[in-house]
Tab-separated table of C-alpha atoms in Angstrom:
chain	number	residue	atom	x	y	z
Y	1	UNK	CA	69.522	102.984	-42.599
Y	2	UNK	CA	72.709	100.988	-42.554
Y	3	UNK	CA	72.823	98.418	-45.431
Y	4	UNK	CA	75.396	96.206	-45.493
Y	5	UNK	CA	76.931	92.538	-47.422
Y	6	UNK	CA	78.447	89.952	-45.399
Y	7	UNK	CA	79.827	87.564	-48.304
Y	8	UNK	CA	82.732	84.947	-48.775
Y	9	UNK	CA	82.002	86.073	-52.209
Y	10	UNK	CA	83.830	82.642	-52.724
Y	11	UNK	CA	82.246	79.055	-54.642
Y	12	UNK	CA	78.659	79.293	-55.817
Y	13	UNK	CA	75.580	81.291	-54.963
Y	14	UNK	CA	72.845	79.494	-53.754
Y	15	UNK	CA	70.399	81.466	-56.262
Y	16	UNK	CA	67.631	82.888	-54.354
Y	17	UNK	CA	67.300	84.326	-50.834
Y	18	UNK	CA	66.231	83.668	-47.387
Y	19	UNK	CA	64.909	85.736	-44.501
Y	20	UNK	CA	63.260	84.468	-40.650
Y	21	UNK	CA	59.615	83.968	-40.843
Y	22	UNK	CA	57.411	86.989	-40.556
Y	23	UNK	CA	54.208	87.220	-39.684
Y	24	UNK	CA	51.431	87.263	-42.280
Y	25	UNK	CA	48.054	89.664	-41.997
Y	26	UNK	CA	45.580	86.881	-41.363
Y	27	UNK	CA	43.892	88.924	-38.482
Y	28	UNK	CA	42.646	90.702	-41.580
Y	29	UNK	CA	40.558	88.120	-42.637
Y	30	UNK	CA	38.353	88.240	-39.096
Y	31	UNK	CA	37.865	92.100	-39.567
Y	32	UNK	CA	35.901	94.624	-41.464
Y	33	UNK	CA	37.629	96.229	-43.613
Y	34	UNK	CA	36.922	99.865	-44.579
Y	35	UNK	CA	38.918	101.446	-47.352
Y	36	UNK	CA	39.049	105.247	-48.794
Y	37	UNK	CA	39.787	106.895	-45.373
Y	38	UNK	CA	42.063	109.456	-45.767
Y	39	UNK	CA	41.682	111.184	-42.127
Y	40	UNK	CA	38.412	109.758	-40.195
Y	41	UNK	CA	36.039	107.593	-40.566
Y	42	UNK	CA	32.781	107.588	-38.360
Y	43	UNK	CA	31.054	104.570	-37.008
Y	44	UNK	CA	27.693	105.144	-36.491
Y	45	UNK	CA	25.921	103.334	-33.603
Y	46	UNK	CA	21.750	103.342	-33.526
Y	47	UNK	CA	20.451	101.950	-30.059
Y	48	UNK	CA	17.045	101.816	-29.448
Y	49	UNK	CA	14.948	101.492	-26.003
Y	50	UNK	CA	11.066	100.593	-25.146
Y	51	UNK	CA	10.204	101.445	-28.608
Y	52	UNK	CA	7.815	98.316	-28.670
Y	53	UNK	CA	4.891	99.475	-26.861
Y	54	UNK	CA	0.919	98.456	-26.068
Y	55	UNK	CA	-1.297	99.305	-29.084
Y	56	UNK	CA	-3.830	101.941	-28.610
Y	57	UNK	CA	-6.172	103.978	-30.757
Y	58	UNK	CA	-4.096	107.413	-31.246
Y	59	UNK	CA	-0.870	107.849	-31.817
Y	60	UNK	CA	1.540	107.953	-28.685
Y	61	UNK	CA	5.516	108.233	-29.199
Y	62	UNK	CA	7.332	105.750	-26.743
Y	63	UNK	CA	10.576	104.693	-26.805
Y	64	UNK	CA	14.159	106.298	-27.747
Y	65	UNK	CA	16.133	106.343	-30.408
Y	66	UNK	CA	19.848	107.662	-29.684
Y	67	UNK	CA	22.848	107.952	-32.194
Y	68	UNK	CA	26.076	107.759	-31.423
Y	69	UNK	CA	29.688	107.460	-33.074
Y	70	UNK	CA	32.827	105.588	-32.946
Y	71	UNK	CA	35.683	107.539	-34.573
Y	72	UNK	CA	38.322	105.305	-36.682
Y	73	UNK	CA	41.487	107.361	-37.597
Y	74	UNK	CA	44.311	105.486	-39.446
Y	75	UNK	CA	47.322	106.203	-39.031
Y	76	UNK	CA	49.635	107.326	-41.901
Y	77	UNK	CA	53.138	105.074	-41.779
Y	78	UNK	CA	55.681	104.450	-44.426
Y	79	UNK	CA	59.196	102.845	-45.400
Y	80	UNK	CA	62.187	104.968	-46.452
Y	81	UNK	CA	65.558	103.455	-46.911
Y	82	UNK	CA	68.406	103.798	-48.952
Y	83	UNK	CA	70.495	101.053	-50.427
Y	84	UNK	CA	73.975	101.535	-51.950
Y	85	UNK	CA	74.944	99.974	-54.551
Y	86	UNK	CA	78.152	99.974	-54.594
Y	87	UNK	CA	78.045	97.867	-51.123
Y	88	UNK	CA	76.358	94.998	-53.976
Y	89	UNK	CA	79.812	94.926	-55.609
Y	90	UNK	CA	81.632	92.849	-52.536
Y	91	UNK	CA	78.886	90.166	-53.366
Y	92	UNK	CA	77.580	87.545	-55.583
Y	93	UNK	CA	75.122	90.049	-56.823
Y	94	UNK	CA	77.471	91.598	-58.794
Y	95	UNK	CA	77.835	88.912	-61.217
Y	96	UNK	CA	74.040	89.653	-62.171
Y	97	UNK	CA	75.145	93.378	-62.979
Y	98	UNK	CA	75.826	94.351	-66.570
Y	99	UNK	CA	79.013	95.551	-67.673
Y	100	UNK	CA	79.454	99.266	-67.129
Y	101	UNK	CA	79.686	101.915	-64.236
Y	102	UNK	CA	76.052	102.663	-64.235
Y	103	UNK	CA	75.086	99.178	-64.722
Y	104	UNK	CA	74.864	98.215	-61.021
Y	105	UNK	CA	71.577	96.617	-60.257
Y	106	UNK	CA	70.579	93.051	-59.593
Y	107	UNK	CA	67.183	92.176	-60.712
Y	108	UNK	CA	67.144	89.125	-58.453
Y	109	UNK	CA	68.095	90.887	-55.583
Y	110	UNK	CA	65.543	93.865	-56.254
Y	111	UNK	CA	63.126	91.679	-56.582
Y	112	UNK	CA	63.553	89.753	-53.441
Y	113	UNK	CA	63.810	93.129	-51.586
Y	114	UNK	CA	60.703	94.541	-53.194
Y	115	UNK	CA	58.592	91.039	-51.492
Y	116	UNK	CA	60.746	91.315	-48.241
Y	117	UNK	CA	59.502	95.023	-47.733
Y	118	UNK	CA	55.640	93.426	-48.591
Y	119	UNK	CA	56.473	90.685	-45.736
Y	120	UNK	CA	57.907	93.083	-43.268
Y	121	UNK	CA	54.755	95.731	-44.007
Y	122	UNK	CA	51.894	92.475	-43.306
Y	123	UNK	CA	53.957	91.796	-40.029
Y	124	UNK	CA	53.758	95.330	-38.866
Y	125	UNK	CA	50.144	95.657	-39.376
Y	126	UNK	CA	49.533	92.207	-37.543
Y	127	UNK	CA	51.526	93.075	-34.824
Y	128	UNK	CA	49.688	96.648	-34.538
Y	129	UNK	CA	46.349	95.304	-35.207
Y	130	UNK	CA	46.282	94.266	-31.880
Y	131	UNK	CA	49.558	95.619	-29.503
Y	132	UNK	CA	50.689	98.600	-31.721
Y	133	UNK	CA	51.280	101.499	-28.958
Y	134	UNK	CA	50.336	104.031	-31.609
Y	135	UNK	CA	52.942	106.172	-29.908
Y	136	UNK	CA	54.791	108.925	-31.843
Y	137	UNK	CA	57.835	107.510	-33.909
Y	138	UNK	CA	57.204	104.290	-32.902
Y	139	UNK	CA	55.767	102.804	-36.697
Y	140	UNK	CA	52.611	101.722	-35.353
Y	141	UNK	CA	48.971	102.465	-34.590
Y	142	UNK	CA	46.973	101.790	-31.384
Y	143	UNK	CA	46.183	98.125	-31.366
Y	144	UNK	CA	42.482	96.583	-30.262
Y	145	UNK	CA	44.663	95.163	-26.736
Y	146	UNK	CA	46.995	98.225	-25.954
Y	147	UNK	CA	46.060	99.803	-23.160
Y	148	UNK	CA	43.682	102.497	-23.763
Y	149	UNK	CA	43.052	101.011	-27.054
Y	150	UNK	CA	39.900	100.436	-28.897
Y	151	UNK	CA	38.828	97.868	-26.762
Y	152	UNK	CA	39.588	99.915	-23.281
Y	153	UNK	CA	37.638	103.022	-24.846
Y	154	UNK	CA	35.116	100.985	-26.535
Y	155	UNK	CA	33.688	99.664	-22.679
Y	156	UNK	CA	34.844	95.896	-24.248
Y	157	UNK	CA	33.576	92.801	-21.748
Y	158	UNK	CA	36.825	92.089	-19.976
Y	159	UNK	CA	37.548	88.592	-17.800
Y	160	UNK	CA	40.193	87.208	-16.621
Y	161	UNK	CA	41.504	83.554	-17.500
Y	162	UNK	CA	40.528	80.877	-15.703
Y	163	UNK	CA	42.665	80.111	-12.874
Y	164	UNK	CA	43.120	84.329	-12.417
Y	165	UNK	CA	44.209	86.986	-14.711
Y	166	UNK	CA	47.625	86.489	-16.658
Y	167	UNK	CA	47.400	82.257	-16.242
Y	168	UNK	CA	49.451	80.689	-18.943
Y	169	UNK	CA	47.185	78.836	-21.439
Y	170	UNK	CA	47.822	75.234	-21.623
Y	171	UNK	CA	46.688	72.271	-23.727
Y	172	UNK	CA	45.566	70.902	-20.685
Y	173	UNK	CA	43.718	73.684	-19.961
Y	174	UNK	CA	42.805	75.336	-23.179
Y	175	UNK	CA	39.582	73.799	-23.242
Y	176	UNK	CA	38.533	75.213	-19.630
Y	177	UNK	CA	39.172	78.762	-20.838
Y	178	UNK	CA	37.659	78.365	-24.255
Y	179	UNK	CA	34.525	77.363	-22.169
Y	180	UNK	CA	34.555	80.229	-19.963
Y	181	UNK	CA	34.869	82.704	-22.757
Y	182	UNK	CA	32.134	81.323	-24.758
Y	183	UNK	CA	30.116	81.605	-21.232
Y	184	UNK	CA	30.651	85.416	-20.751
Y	185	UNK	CA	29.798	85.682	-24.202
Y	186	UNK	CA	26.676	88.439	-24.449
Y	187	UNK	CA	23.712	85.863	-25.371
Y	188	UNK	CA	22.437	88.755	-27.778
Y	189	UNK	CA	25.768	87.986	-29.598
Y	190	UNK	CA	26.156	84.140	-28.900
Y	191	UNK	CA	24.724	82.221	-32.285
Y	192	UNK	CA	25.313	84.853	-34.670
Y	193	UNK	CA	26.623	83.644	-37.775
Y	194	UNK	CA	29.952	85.953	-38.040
Y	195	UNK	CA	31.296	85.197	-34.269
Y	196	UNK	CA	34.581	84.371	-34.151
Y	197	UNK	CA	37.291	83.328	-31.501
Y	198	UNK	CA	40.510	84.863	-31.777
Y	199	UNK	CA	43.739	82.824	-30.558
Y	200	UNK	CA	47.572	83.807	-31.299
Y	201	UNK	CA	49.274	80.480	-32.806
Y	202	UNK	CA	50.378	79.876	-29.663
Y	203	UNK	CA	46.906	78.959	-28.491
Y	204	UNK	CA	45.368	77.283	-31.788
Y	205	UNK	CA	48.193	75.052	-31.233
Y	206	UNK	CA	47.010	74.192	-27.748
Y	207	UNK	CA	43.845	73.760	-28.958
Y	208	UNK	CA	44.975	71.407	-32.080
Y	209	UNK	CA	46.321	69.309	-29.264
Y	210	UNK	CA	43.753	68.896	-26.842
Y	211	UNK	CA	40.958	68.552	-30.180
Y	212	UNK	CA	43.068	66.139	-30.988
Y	213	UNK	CA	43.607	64.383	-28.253
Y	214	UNK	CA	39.725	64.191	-27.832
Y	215	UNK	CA	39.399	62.321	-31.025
Y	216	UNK	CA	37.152	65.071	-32.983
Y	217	UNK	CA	35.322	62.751	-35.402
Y	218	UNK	CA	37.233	59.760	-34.550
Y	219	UNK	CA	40.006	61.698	-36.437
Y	220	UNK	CA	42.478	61.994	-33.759
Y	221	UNK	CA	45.178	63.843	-35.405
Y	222	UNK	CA	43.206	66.076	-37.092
Y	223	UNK	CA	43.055	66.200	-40.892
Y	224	UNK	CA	42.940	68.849	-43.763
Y	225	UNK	CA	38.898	68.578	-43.733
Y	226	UNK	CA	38.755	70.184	-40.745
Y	227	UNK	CA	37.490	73.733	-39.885
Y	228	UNK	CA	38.388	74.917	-36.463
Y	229	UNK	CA	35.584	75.630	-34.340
Y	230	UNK	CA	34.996	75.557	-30.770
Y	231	UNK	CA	31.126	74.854	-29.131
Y	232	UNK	CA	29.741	76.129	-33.113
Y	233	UNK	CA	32.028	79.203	-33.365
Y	234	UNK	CA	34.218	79.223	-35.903
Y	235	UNK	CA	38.058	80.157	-34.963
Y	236	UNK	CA	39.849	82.817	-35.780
Y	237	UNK	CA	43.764	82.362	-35.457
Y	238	UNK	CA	45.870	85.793	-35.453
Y	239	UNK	CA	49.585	85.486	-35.582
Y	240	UNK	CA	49.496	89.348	-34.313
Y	241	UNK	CA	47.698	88.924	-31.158
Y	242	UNK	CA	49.880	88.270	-27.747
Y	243	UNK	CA	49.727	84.765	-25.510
Y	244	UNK	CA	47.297	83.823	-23.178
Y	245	UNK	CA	44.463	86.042	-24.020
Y	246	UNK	CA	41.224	85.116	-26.207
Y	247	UNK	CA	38.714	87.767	-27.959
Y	248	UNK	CA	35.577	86.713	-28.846
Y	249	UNK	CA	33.772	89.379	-31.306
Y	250	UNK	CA	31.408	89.365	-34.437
Y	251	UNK	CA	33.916	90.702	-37.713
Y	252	UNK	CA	31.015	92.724	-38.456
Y	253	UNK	CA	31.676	94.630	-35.371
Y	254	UNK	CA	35.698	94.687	-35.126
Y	255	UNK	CA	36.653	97.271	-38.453
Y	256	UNK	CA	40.005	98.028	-39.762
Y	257	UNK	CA	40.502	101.371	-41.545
Y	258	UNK	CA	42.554	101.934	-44.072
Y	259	UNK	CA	43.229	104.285	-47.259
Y	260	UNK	CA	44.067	101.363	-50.125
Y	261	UNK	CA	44.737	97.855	-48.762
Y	262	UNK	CA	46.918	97.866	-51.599
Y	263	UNK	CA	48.787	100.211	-50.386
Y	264	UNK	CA	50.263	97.432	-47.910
Y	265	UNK	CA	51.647	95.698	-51.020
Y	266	UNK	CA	52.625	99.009	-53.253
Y	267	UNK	CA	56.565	99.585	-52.410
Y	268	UNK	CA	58.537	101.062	-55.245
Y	269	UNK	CA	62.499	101.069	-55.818
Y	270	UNK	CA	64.254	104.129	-57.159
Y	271	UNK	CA	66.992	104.255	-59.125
Y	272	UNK	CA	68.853	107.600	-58.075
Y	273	UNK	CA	71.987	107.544	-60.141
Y	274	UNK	CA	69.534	109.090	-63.291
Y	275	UNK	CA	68.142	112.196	-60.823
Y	276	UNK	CA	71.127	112.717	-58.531
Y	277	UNK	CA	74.335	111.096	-60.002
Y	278	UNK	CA	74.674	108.740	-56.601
Y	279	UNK	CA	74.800	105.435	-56.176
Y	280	UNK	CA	71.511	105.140	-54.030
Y	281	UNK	CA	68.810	102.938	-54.808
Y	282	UNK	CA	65.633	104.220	-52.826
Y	283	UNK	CA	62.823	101.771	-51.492
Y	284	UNK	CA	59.149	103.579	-50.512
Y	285	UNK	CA	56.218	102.321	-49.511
Y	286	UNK	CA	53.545	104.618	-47.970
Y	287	UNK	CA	50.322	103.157	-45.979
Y	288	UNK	CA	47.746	103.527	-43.619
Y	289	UNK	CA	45.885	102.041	-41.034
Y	290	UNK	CA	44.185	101.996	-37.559
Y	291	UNK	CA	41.340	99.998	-35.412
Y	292	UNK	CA	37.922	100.549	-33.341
Y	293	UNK	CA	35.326	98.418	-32.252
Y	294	UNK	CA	31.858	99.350	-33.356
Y	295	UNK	CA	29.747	98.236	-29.898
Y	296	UNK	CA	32.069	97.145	-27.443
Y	297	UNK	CA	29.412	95.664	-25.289
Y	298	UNK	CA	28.931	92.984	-27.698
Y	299	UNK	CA	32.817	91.761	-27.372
Y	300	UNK	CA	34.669	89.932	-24.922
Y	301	UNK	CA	38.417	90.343	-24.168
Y	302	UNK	CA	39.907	87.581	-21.399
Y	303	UNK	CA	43.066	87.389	-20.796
């Protein structure tokens, strides 16, 4: 990895860093979440039929009883980059270094680096969560949306928007496709308590407006007491997820696999210069993770 300082080294450091916005895991928190998966985990799926039958006097098997499986298999990713120190010396972050050759850290800057790497590892998993190709090299795992992704294998509900498939959601018209989703909603599923809707930010924003514009509770604006929720089911925004397309699933039936969800958060910086005698400083992190939908029957994808 190229690592490099473009500094004025001239006048005052500001005294702390800045980066562009990443996205943050929230999908996460509309998922199950299965942890201690170090090559496959299988979903088990019981489905019963015309087990319920007319009583009699003996006994007389009806019905069937089938088992079936869903297969989630994480994928292993990681973070490996080196960082020279030396490059530090053309900046302000030498004047946190200590005097002496092998003095040439900056704890301020290591420390920013170390929550960076945590920011840029939460935006990768959103992002694959639901797009990730899963492809070889390509520092992702097979999202929920890709194409022949868990929702393609999984026989997911699909419908297009309303107005055809690919129409650009609107707040004008965010309300019209909200209803038709919740309509092609199984009713087995409809009313269960953990159904969610799941918008990019794009979308919630449409929808903030048009709520708003409605006058939910007289409070026409919206306020901090409110929970987002569309005809009784609760909303689920997902930075990850791409525009113009809704999911509506239960979390109990949408799983994310993964070894140690800490693992997203574990990155470690080595100091070389004691094992090798360079002027490296090392940065590793080392995760997991991959998606499947338990019955895809019970989930709607429109888009």
């Amino acid at each position: 990895m190229a690592f490099n300082v473009t500094s004025n080294y001239a006048g005052k450091a500001f005294g702390q860093y800045v980066s562009a916005a990443l996205k943050e895991a929230k999908s996460l928190e509309g998922l199950t979440v299965l942890e201690n998966i170090k090559y496959k985990e299988n979903i088990r799926k019981m489905a019963g039929s015309s087990l319920v039958a007319d009583a009699s006097c003996d006994f007389a098997d009806a019905g069937t009883l089938a088992l079936t499986e869903a297969v989630l298999e994480p994928k292993n990713l990681q973070i490996n980059v080196d960082l020279c120190k030396k490059t530090l010396l053309s900046g302000f972050e030498s004047e946190e270094m200590k005097a002496g050759a092998f003095n040439r850290t900056a704890p301020t800057f290591d420390q920013y680096v170390l929550s960076y790497f945590g920011e840029i590892i939460a935006d990768s998993v959103e992002g694959s969560i639901w797009t990730g190709s899963g492809a070889a090299n390509s520092g992702t795992f097979k999202g929920f949306l890709t194409a022949g992704g868990a929702f393609a294998a999984g026989g997911t509900v699909q419908v297009n928007n309303v107005g055809g498939a690919g129409t650009a959601y609107t707040a004008a018209n965010i309300i019209a496709q909200l209803q038709f989703l919740v309509a092609s909603i199984p009713a087995n599923v409809y009313g269960k308590e953990d159904l969610r809707i799941y918008m990019n930010m794009k979308t919630y924003r449409f929808y903030i407006s048009a709520i708003s514009a409605l006058g939910y509770v007289n409070a026409y604006s919206m306020n901090g007491d409110y929970i987002p929720m569309f005809e009784g089911i609760t909303i689920q925004p997902c930075p990850g997820m791409p525009d113009d397309k809704l999911v509506a699933a239960q979390i109990s039936n949408l799983f994310y696999g993964t070894d140690l969800l800490s693992d997203d958060t574990n990155i470690k910086m080595l100091d070389m210069t004691q094992l090798d005698g360079s002027d490296n400083m090392r940065v590793v992190a080392k995760f997991s993770g991959g998606v499947q939908v338990g019955v895809g029957a019970d989930s709607v994808q429109q888009d």
